[in-house]
């Protein structure tokens, strides 16, 4: 399983970005998908996750109301829609795939995910 994240960049506060994560080597619909972010010297932080069934999605309190996660199983791609970006959203963003027993189970711990992409940098500054 390979995950390729893209869509990062530099934006001004209040701006928007959409991150994409394309899966190859497997079928996206078999996995719970998540997004995490990390800054140097800090732990990897949960941002959002979406269940295999797409019936449920979850976002961290720090981004609730601004970020959303979606998936397109036909395209084998998961997205992170980021609006009203703040400077504190600056980080390397990683997508991850995890196996779950249930279609509606989500994962928010990094150690629960078995596959990771290489990350894409998001910088929010004026």
mmCIF file of N, CA and C in Angstrom:
data_model
loop_
_atom_site.group_PDB
_atom_site.id
_atom_site.type_symbol
_atom_site.label_atom_id
_atom_site.label_comp_id
_atom_site.label_asym_id
_atom_site.label_seq_id
_atom_site.Cartn_x
_atom_site.Cartn_y
_atom_site.Cartn_z
ATOM 1 N N UNK A 1 0.852 -1.189 0.000
ATOM 2 C CA UNK A 1 0.000 0.000 0.000
ATOM 3 C C UNK A 1 0.887 1.237 0.000
ATOM 4 N N UNK A 2 0.609 2.131 -0.937
ATOM 5 C CA UNK A 2 1.329 3.402 -0.982
ATOM 6 C C UNK A 2 0.338 4.556 -0.954
ATOM 7 N N UNK A 3 0.714 5.584 -0.205
ATOM 8 C CA UNK A 3 -0.118 6.779 -0.090
ATOM 9 C C UNK A 3 0.696 7.983 -0.522
ATOM 10 N N UNK A 4 0.123 8.797 -1.393
ATOM 11 C CA UNK A 4 0.809 9.979 -1.895
ATOM 12 C C UNK A 4 -0.037 11.201 -1.598
ATOM 13 N N UNK A 5 0.440 12.034 -0.685
ATOM 14 C CA UNK A 5 -0.266 13.259 -0.326
ATOM 15 C C UNK A 5 0.210 14.408 -1.200
ATOM 16 N N UNK A 6 -0.716 15.302 -1.512
ATOM 17 C CA UNK A 6 -0.394 16.480 -2.318
ATOM 18 C C UNK A 6 -1.352 17.603 -1.955
ATOM 19 N N UNK A 7 -1.049 18.789 -2.460
ATOM 20 C CA UNK A 7 -1.941 19.917 -2.267
ATOM 21 C C UNK A 7 -1.498 20.924 -1.229
ATOM 22 N N UNK A 8 -0.398 20.652 -0.550
ATOM 23 C CA UNK A 8 0.101 21.597 0.431
ATOM 24 C C UNK A 8 0.661 22.846 -0.234
ATOM 25 N N UNK A 9 0.961 23.841 0.579
ATOM 26 C CA UNK A 9 1.507 25.075 0.053
ATOM 27 C C UNK A 9 1.493 26.158 1.106
ATOM 28 N N UNK A 10 1.718 27.375 0.657
ATOM 29 C CA UNK A 10 1.726 28.545 1.539
ATOM 30 C C UNK A 10 0.508 29.403 1.271
ATOM 31 N N UNK A 11 -0.197 29.746 2.327
ATOM 32 C CA UNK A 11 -1.393 30.585 2.209
ATOM 33 C C UNK A 11 -1.399 31.627 3.317
ATOM 34 N N UNK A 12 -2.177 32.674 3.103
ATOM 35 C CA UNK A 12 -2.366 33.702 4.126
ATOM 36 C C UNK A 12 -3.410 33.241 5.128
ATOM 37 N N UNK A 13 -3.380 33.761 6.322
ATOM 38 C CA UNK A 13 -4.437 33.448 7.295
ATOM 39 C C UNK A 13 -5.811 33.731 6.705
ATOM 40 N N UNK A 14 -6.732 32.825 6.965
ATOM 41 C CA UNK A 14 -8.066 32.932 6.397
ATOM 42 C C UNK A 14 -8.221 32.224 5.068
ATOM 43 N N UNK A 15 -7.119 31.775 4.500
ATOM 44 C CA UNK A 15 -7.158 31.093 3.212
ATOM 45 C C UNK A 15 -7.597 29.653 3.319
ATOM 46 N N UNK A 16 -7.632 29.001 2.149
ATOM 47 C CA UNK A 16 -8.100 27.618 2.073
ATOM 48 C C UNK A 16 -7.132 26.778 1.252
ATOM 49 N N UNK A 17 -7.111 25.510 1.577
ATOM 50 C CA UNK A 17 -6.371 24.522 0.797
ATOM 51 C C UNK A 17 -7.156 23.222 0.801
ATOM 52 N N UNK A 18 -6.961 22.435 -0.218
ATOM 53 C CA UNK A 18 -7.492 21.076 -0.228
ATOM 54 C C UNK A 18 -6.339 20.106 -0.437
ATOM 55 N N UNK A 19 -6.129 19.259 0.535
ATOM 56 C CA UNK A 19 -5.120 18.212 0.427
ATOM 57 C C UNK A 19 -5.749 16.957 -0.156
ATOM 58 N N UNK A 20 -4.978 16.267 -0.973
ATOM 59 C CA UNK A 20 -5.417 14.991 -1.559
ATOM 60 C C UNK A 20 -4.445 13.905 -1.146
ATOM 61 N N UNK A 21 -4.946 12.713 -1.041
ATOM 62 C CA UNK A 21 -4.107 11.560 -0.730
ATOM 63 C C UNK A 21 -4.569 10.410 -1.600
ATOM 64 N N UNK A 22 -3.728 10.032 -2.536
ATOM 65 C CA UNK A 22 -4.066 8.961 -3.466
ATOM 66 C C UNK A 22 -3.441 7.652 -3.005
ATOM 67 N N UNK A 23 -4.236 6.614 -2.988
ATOM 68 C CA UNK A 23 -3.752 5.287 -2.600
ATOM 69 C C UNK A 23 -3.472 4.457 -3.855
ATOM 70 N N UNK A 24 -2.382 3.726 -3.808
ATOM 71 C CA UNK A 24 -2.079 2.752 -4.848
ATOM 72 C C UNK A 24 -1.677 1.440 -4.191
ATOM 73 N N UNK A 25 -1.865 0.367 -4.907
ATOM 74 C CA UNK A 25 -1.505 -0.936 -4.383
ATOM 75 C C UNK A 25 -2.576 -1.606 -3.558
ATOM 76 N N UNK A 26 -3.668 -0.935 -3.333
ATOM 77 C CA UNK A 26 -4.783 -1.515 -2.590
ATOM 78 C C UNK A 26 -6.039 -0.717 -2.896
ATOM 79 N N UNK A 27 -7.118 -1.079 -2.242
ATOM 80 C CA UNK A 27 -8.418 -0.450 -2.470
ATOM 81 C C UNK A 27 -8.784 0.413 -1.283
ATOM 82 N N UNK A 28 -8.999 1.691 -1.534
ATOM 83 C CA UNK A 28 -9.267 2.658 -0.457
ATOM 84 C C UNK A 28 -10.439 2.239 0.410
ATOM 85 N N UNK A 29 -11.450 1.647 -0.201
ATOM 86 C CA UNK A 29 -12.673 1.334 0.535
ATOM 87 C C UNK A 29 -12.449 0.315 1.654
ATOM 88 N N UNK A 30 -11.295 -0.328 1.676
ATOM 89 C CA UNK A 30 -11.007 -1.319 2.711
ATOM 90 C C UNK A 30 -10.464 -0.700 3.990
ATOM 91 N N UNK A 31 -10.264 0.608 4.014
ATOM 92 C CA UNK A 31 -9.560 1.254 5.119
ATOM 93 C C UNK A 31 -10.309 2.435 5.704
ATOM 94 N N UNK A 32 -10.136 2.595 7.000
ATOM 95 C CA UNK A 32 -10.408 3.881 7.630
ATOM 96 C C UNK A 32 -9.261 4.802 7.240
ATOM 97 N N UNK A 33 -9.559 6.028 6.856
ATOM 98 C CA UNK A 33 -8.537 6.966 6.416
ATOM 99 C C UNK A 33 -8.446 8.139 7.390
ATOM 100 N N UNK A 34 -7.232 8.571 7.627
ATOM 101 C CA UNK A 34 -7.034 9.669 8.558
ATOM 102 C C UNK A 34 -6.013 10.673 8.064
ATOM 103 N N UNK A 35 -6.090 11.855 8.642
ATOM 104 C CA UNK A 35 -5.097 12.900 8.427
ATOM 105 C C UNK A 35 -4.514 13.291 9.784
ATOM 106 N N UNK A 36 -3.214 13.453 9.811
ATOM 107 C CA UNK A 36 -2.494 13.901 10.993
ATOM 108 C C UNK A 36 -1.582 15.044 10.577
ATOM 109 N N UNK A 37 -1.084 15.755 11.560
ATOM 110 C CA UNK A 37 -0.118 16.807 11.276
ATOM 111 C C UNK A 37 0.959 16.811 12.346
ATOM 112 N N UNK A 38 2.103 17.349 11.988
ATOM 113 C CA UNK A 38 3.230 17.334 12.914
ATOM 114 C C UNK A 38 4.157 18.497 12.645
ATOM 115 N N UNK A 39 4.630 19.087 13.725
ATOM 116 C CA UNK A 39 5.665 20.106 13.676
ATOM 117 C C UNK A 39 6.931 19.559 14.321
ATOM 118 N N UNK A 40 8.076 20.115 13.976
ATOM 119 C CA UNK A 40 9.338 19.615 14.533
ATOM 120 C C UNK A 40 9.339 19.609 16.054
ATOM 121 N N UNK A 41 9.746 18.489 16.619
ATOM 122 C CA UNK A 41 9.841 18.386 18.061
ATOM 123 C C UNK A 41 8.535 18.107 18.778
ATOM 124 N N UNK A 42 7.467 17.958 18.005
ATOM 125 C CA UNK A 42 6.162 17.709 18.612
ATOM 126 C C UNK A 42 5.605 16.360 18.147
ATOM 127 N N UNK A 43 4.662 15.867 18.925
ATOM 128 C CA UNK A 43 4.017 14.602 18.564
ATOM 129 C C UNK A 43 3.109 14.783 17.351
ATOM 130 N N UNK A 44 2.890 13.694 16.665
ATOM 131 C CA UNK A 44 1.961 13.725 15.543
ATOM 132 C C UNK A 44 0.548 13.886 16.098
ATOM 133 N N UNK A 45 -0.190 14.832 15.543
ATOM 134 C CA UNK A 45 -1.500 15.228 16.064
ATOM 135 C C UNK A 45 -2.616 14.778 15.122
ATOM 136 N N UNK A 46 -3.646 14.166 15.700
ATOM 137 C CA UNK A 46 -4.818 13.775 14.926
ATOM 138 C C UNK A 46 -5.547 15.008 14.401
ATOM 139 N N UNK A 47 -5.941 14.959 13.131
ATOM 140 C CA UNK A 47 -6.697 16.059 12.530
ATOM 141 C C UNK A 47 -8.112 15.606 12.160
ATOM 142 N N UNK A 48 -8.200 14.505 11.421
ATOM 143 C CA UNK A 48 -9.516 14.058 10.946
ATOM 144 C C UNK A 48 -9.442 12.606 10.515
ATOM 145 N N UNK A 49 -10.588 11.943 10.536
ATOM 146 C CA UNK A 49 -10.675 10.566 10.070
ATOM 147 C C UNK A 49 -12.054 10.323 9.482
ATOM 148 N N UNK A 50 -12.117 9.366 8.564
ATOM 149 C CA UNK A 50 -13.379 8.998 7.958
ATOM 150 C C UNK A 50 -13.443 7.482 7.887
ATOM 151 N N UNK A 51 -14.589 6.942 8.242
ATOM 152 C CA UNK A 51 -14.734 5.492 8.306
ATOM 153 C C UNK A 51 -14.800 4.873 6.920
ATOM 154 N N UNK A 52 -14.650 3.559 6.887
ATOM 155 C CA UNK A 52 -14.685 2.828 5.618
ATOM 156 C C UNK A 52 -15.986 3.076 4.870
ATOM 157 N N UNK A 53 -17.055 3.116 5.621
ATOM 158 C CA UNK A 53 -18.376 3.254 5.009
ATOM 159 C C UNK A 53 -18.673 4.673 4.567
ATOM 160 N N UNK A 54 -17.854 5.629 5.018
ATOM 161 C CA UNK A 54 -18.086 7.064 4.796
ATOM 162 C C UNK A 54 -19.305 7.581 5.551
ATOM 163 N N UNK A 55 -19.900 6.736 6.399
ATOM 164 C CA UNK A 55 -21.065 7.191 7.163
ATOM 165 C C UNK A 55 -20.681 8.165 8.261
ATOM 166 N N UNK A 56 -19.444 8.073 8.740
ATOM 167 C CA UNK A 56 -19.018 8.937 9.844
ATOM 168 C C UNK A 56 -17.666 9.548 9.540
ATOM 169 N N UNK A 57 -17.528 10.804 9.913
ATOM 170 C CA UNK A 57 -16.230 11.463 9.856
ATOM 171 C C UNK A 57 -16.029 12.202 11.167
ATOM 172 N N UNK A 58 -14.784 12.375 11.531
ATOM 173 C CA UNK A 58 -14.467 12.992 12.816
ATOM 174 C C UNK A 58 -13.310 13.950 12.611
ATOM 175 N N UNK A 59 -13.402 15.100 13.267
ATOM 176 C CA UNK A 59 -12.315 16.065 13.214
ATOM 177 C C UNK A 59 -11.925 16.470 14.623
ATOM 178 N N UNK A 60 -10.685 16.875 14.765
ATOM 179 C CA UNK A 60 -10.193 17.332 16.061
ATOM 180 C C UNK A 60 -10.880 18.633 16.473
ATOM 181 N N UNK A 61 -10.975 18.843 17.764
ATOM 182 C CA UNK A 61 -11.620 20.072 18.254
ATOM 183 C C UNK A 61 -10.940 21.319 17.713
ATOM 184 N N UNK A 62 -9.634 21.244 17.523
ATOM 185 C CA UNK A 62 -8.878 22.425 17.095
ATOM 186 C C UNK A 62 -9.216 22.864 15.665
ATOM 187 N N UNK A 63 -9.813 21.984 14.890
ATOM 188 C CA UNK A 63 -10.127 22.323 13.493
ATOM 189 C C UNK A 63 -11.614 22.193 13.188
ATOM 190 N N UNK A 64 -12.403 21.845 14.188
ATOM 191 C CA UNK A 64 -13.833 21.650 13.951
ATOM 192 C C UNK A 64 -14.474 22.934 13.445
ATOM 193 N N UNK A 65 -15.300 22.779 12.409
ATOM 194 C CA UNK A 65 -15.951 23.935 11.800
ATOM 195 C C UNK A 65 -15.129 24.579 10.702
ATOM 196 N N UNK A 66 -13.866 24.178 10.588
ATOM 197 C CA UNK A 66 -12.988 24.748 9.551
ATOM 198 C C UNK A 66 -12.487 23.684 8.574
ATOM 199 N N UNK A 67 -12.250 22.488 9.065
ATOM 200 C CA UNK A 67 -11.723 21.390 8.240
ATOM 201 C C UNK A 67 -12.800 20.329 8.056
ATOM 202 N N UNK A 68 -12.710 19.633 6.942
ATOM 203 C CA UNK A 68 -13.584 18.488 6.697
ATOM 204 C C UNK A 68 -12.808 17.438 5.907
ATOM 205 N N UNK A 69 -13.174 16.188 6.134
ATOM 206 C CA UNK A 69 -12.536 15.073 5.422
ATOM 207 C C UNK A 69 -13.582 14.401 4.547
ATOM 208 N N UNK A 70 -13.157 13.980 3.383
ATOM 209 C CA UNK A 70 -14.051 13.244 2.496
ATOM 210 C C UNK A 70 -13.234 12.206 1.736
ATOM 211 N N UNK A 71 -13.923 11.276 1.130
ATOM 212 C CA UNK A 71 -13.241 10.241 0.364
ATOM 213 C C UNK A 71 -14.003 9.960 -0.908
ATOM 214 N N UNK A 72 -13.262 9.583 -1.937
ATOM 215 C CA UNK A 72 -13.850 9.159 -3.207
ATOM 216 C C UNK A 72 -13.256 7.794 -3.508
ATOM 217 N N UNK A 73 -13.990 6.771 -3.145
ATOM 218 C CA UNK A 73 -13.459 5.415 -3.307
ATOM 219 C C UNK A 73 -13.239 5.059 -4.769
ATOM 220 N N UNK A 74 -14.039 5.637 -5.650
ATOM 221 C CA UNK A 74 -13.871 5.355 -7.074
ATOM 222 C C UNK A 74 -12.524 5.880 -7.585
ATOM 223 N N UNK A 75 -12.061 6.964 -6.970
ATOM 224 C CA UNK A 75 -10.776 7.542 -7.356
ATOM 225 C C UNK A 75 -9.640 7.098 -6.435
ATOM 226 N N UNK A 76 -9.992 6.269 -5.450
ATOM 227 C CA UNK A 76 -8.982 5.801 -4.489
ATOM 228 C C UNK A 76 -8.265 6.959 -3.802
ATOM 229 N N UNK A 77 -9.021 7.994 -3.481
ATOM 230 C CA UNK A 77 -8.441 9.224 -2.959
ATOM 231 C C UNK A 77 -9.249 9.745 -1.773
ATOM 232 N N UNK A 78 -8.531 10.255 -0.772
ATOM 233 C CA UNK A 78 -9.158 10.912 0.369
ATOM 234 C C UNK A 78 -8.692 12.371 0.385
ATOM 235 N N UNK A 79 -9.563 13.234 0.879
ATOM 236 C CA UNK A 79 -9.289 14.662 0.831
ATOM 237 C C UNK A 79 -9.377 15.273 2.238
ATOM 238 N N UNK A 80 -8.649 16.351 2.426
ATOM 239 C CA UNK A 80 -8.801 17.184 3.615
ATOM 240 C C UNK A 80 -9.063 18.602 3.132
ATOM 241 N N UNK A 81 -10.263 19.084 3.406
ATOM 242 C CA UNK A 81 -10.669 20.416 3.000
ATOM 243 C C UNK A 81 -10.409 21.348 4.174
ATOM 244 N N UNK A 82 -9.556 22.333 3.954
ATOM 245 C CA UNK A 82 -9.141 23.215 5.032
ATOM 246 C C UNK A 82 -9.543 24.658 4.702
ATOM 247 N N UNK A 83 -10.357 25.231 5.537
ATOM 248 C CA UNK A 83 -10.817 26.607 5.367
ATOM 249 C C UNK A 83 -10.445 27.435 6.587
ATOM 250 N N UNK A 84 -10.487 28.747 6.429
ATOM 251 C CA UNK A 84 -10.197 29.671 7.542
ATOM 252 C C UNK A 84 -8.901 29.276 8.245
ATOM 253 N N UNK A 85 -7.881 29.091 7.471
ATOM 254 C CA UNK A 85 -6.613 28.608 8.035
ATOM 255 C C UNK A 85 -5.997 29.639 8.975
ATOM 256 N N UNK A 86 -5.413 29.119 10.046
ATOM 257 C CA UNK A 86 -4.736 29.922 11.055
ATOM 258 C C UNK A 86 -3.235 29.642 10.986
ATOM 259 N N UNK A 87 -2.410 30.558 11.450
ATOM 260 C CA UNK A 87 -0.961 30.275 11.493
ATOM 261 C C UNK A 87 -0.627 29.006 12.281
ATOM 262 N N UNK A 88 -1.416 28.707 13.297
ATOM 263 C CA UNK A 88 -1.134 27.497 14.087
ATOM 264 C C UNK A 88 -1.490 26.203 13.360
ATOM 265 N N UNK A 89 -2.087 26.312 12.173
ATOM 266 C CA UNK A 89 -2.326 25.126 11.347
ATOM 267 C C UNK A 89 -1.080 24.739 10.556
ATOM 268 N N UNK A 90 -0.063 25.567 10.601
ATOM 269 C CA UNK A 90 1.186 25.278 9.911
ATOM 270 C C UNK A 90 1.781 23.968 10.427
ATOM 271 N N UNK A 91 2.067 23.045 9.506
ATOM 272 C CA UNK A 91 2.600 21.733 9.883
ATOM 273 C C UNK A 91 2.827 20.924 8.611
ATOM 274 N N UNK A 92 3.474 19.793 8.773
ATOM 275 C CA UNK A 92 3.480 18.774 7.727
ATOM 276 C C UNK A 92 2.262 17.890 7.947
ATOM 277 N N UNK A 93 1.475 17.721 6.917
ATOM 278 C CA UNK A 93 0.251 16.931 7.011
ATOM 279 C C UNK A 93 0.467 15.564 6.378
ATOM 280 N N UNK A 94 0.043 14.533 7.098
ATOM 281 C CA UNK A 94 0.210 13.159 6.660
ATOM 282 C C UNK A 94 -1.151 12.479 6.525
ATOM 283 N N UNK A 95 -1.298 11.687 5.483
ATOM 284 C CA UNK A 95 -2.474 10.835 5.413
ATOM 285 C C UNK A 95 -2.083 9.427 5.825
ATOM 286 N N UNK A 96 -3.057 8.694 6.303
ATOM 287 C CA UNK A 96 -2.793 7.359 6.818
ATOM 288 C C UNK A 96 -3.990 6.450 6.569
ATOM 289 N N UNK A 97 -3.710 5.165 6.452
ATOM 290 C CA UNK A 97 -4.748 4.157 6.239
ATOM 291 C C UNK A 97 -4.673 3.133 7.356
ATOM 292 N N UNK A 98 -5.828 2.776 7.892
ATOM 293 C CA UNK A 98 -5.864 1.801 8.973
ATOM 294 C C UNK A 98 -6.969 0.790 8.771
ATOM 295 N N UNK A 99 -6.729 -0.416 9.232
ATOM 296 C CA UNK A 99 -7.742 -1.454 9.126
ATOM 297 C C UNK A 99 -8.595 -1.471 10.388
ATOM 298 N N UNK A 100 -9.879 -1.682 10.206
ATOM 299 C CA UNK A 100 -10.816 -1.725 11.321
ATOM 300 C C UNK A 100 -11.726 -2.937 11.172
ATOM 301 N N UNK A 101 -12.301 -3.356 12.288
ATOM 302 C CA UNK A 101 -13.210 -4.494 12.253
ATOM 303 C C UNK A 101 -14.568 -4.107 11.701
ATOM 304 N N UNK A 102 -14.981 -2.877 11.961
ATOM 305 C CA UNK A 102 -16.297 -2.451 11.537
ATOM 306 C C UNK A 102 -16.249 -1.374 10.474
ATOM 307 N N UNK A 103 -17.296 -1.312 9.679
ATOM 308 C CA UNK A 103 -17.369 -0.301 8.620
ATOM 309 C C UNK A 103 -17.452 1.110 9.190
ATOM 310 N N UNK A 104 -17.989 1.262 10.378
ATOM 311 C CA UNK A 104 -18.204 2.584 10.954
ATOM 312 C C UNK A 104 -17.270 2.875 12.122
ATOM 313 N N UNK A 105 -16.178 2.174 12.197
ATOM 314 C CA UNK A 105 -15.180 2.410 13.235
ATOM 315 C C UNK A 105 -14.163 3.421 12.734
ATOM 316 N N UNK A 106 -13.843 4.417 13.578
ATOM 317 C CA UNK A 106 -12.807 5.345 13.159
ATOM 318 C C UNK A 106 -11.622 5.245 14.111
ATOM 319 N N UNK A 107 -10.500 5.695 13.642
ATOM 320 C CA UNK A 107 -9.251 5.614 14.390
ATOM 321 C C UNK A 107 -8.689 7.011 14.569
ATOM 322 N N UNK A 108 -8.277 7.346 15.794
ATOM 323 C CA UNK A 108 -7.684 8.662 15.997
ATOM 324 C C UNK A 108 -6.292 8.610 16.629
ATOM 325 N N UNK A 109 -5.777 7.404 16.826
ATOM 326 C CA UNK A 109 -4.431 7.269 17.373
ATOM 327 C C UNK A 109 -3.453 6.920 16.263
ATOM 328 N N UNK A 110 -2.323 7.606 16.196
ATOM 329 C CA UNK A 110 -1.383 7.324 15.103
ATOM 330 C C UNK A 110 -0.960 5.856 15.059
ATOM 331 N N UNK A 111 -0.798 5.242 16.220
ATOM 332 C CA UNK A 111 -0.321 3.852 16.241
ATOM 333 C C UNK A 111 -1.343 2.867 15.714
ATOM 334 N N UNK A 112 -2.571 3.309 15.525
ATOM 335 C CA UNK A 112 -3.612 2.428 14.986
ATOM 336 C C UNK A 112 -3.570 2.347 13.467
ATOM 337 N N UNK A 113 -2.799 3.221 12.858
ATOM 338 C CA UNK A 113 -2.705 3.251 11.399
ATOM 339 C C UNK A 113 -1.463 2.501 10.934
ATOM 340 N N UNK A 114 -1.648 1.650 9.931
ATOM 341 C CA UNK A 114 -0.539 0.829 9.480
ATOM 342 C C UNK A 114 0.204 1.363 8.269
ATOM 343 N N UNK A 115 -0.428 2.300 7.567
ATOM 344 C CA UNK A 115 0.186 2.807 6.337
ATOM 345 C C UNK A 115 0.171 4.331 6.352
ATOM 346 N N UNK A 116 1.281 4.914 5.939
ATOM 347 C CA UNK A 116 1.453 6.370 5.987
ATOM 348 C C UNK A 116 2.019 6.897 4.679
ATOM 349 N N UNK A 117 1.554 8.090 4.298
ATOM 350 C CA UNK A 117 2.157 8.804 3.198
ATOM 351 C C UNK A 117 3.347 9.612 3.686
ATOM 352 N N UNK A 118 4.015 10.273 2.786
ATOM 353 C CA UNK A 118 5.244 11.002 3.127
ATOM 354 C C UNK A 118 4.991 12.392 3.664
ATOM 355 N N UNK A 119 3.815 12.923 3.533
ATOM 356 C CA UNK A 119 3.512 14.229 4.091
ATOM 357 C C UNK A 119 3.618 15.357 3.086
ATOM 358 N N UNK A 120 2.860 16.400 3.348
ATOM 359 C CA UNK A 120 2.885 17.600 2.516
ATOM 360 C C UNK A 120 2.856 18.812 3.444
ATOM 361 N N UNK A 121 3.696 19.795 3.142
ATOM 362 C CA UNK A 121 3.862 20.957 4.019
ATOM 363 C C UNK A 121 2.743 21.968 3.796
ATOM 364 N N UNK A 122 2.158 22.428 4.880
ATOM 365 C CA UNK A 122 1.193 23.531 4.847
ATOM 366 C C UNK A 122 1.757 24.648 5.716
ATOM 367 N N UNK A 123 1.873 25.829 5.131
ATOM 368 C CA UNK A 123 2.385 26.994 5.843
ATOM 369 C C UNK A 123 1.367 28.112 5.748
ATOM 370 N N UNK A 124 0.965 28.612 6.907
ATOM 371 C CA UNK A 124 -0.008 29.698 6.974
ATOM 372 C C UNK A 124 0.680 30.900 7.620
ATOM 373 N N UNK A 125 0.869 31.941 6.847
ATOM 374 C CA UNK A 125 1.534 33.122 7.371
ATOM 375 C C UNK A 125 1.150 34.334 6.557
ATOM 376 N N UNK A 126 1.285 35.483 7.195
ATOM 377 C CA UNK A 126 0.971 36.725 6.495
ATOM 378 C C UNK A 126 2.235 37.346 5.904
#
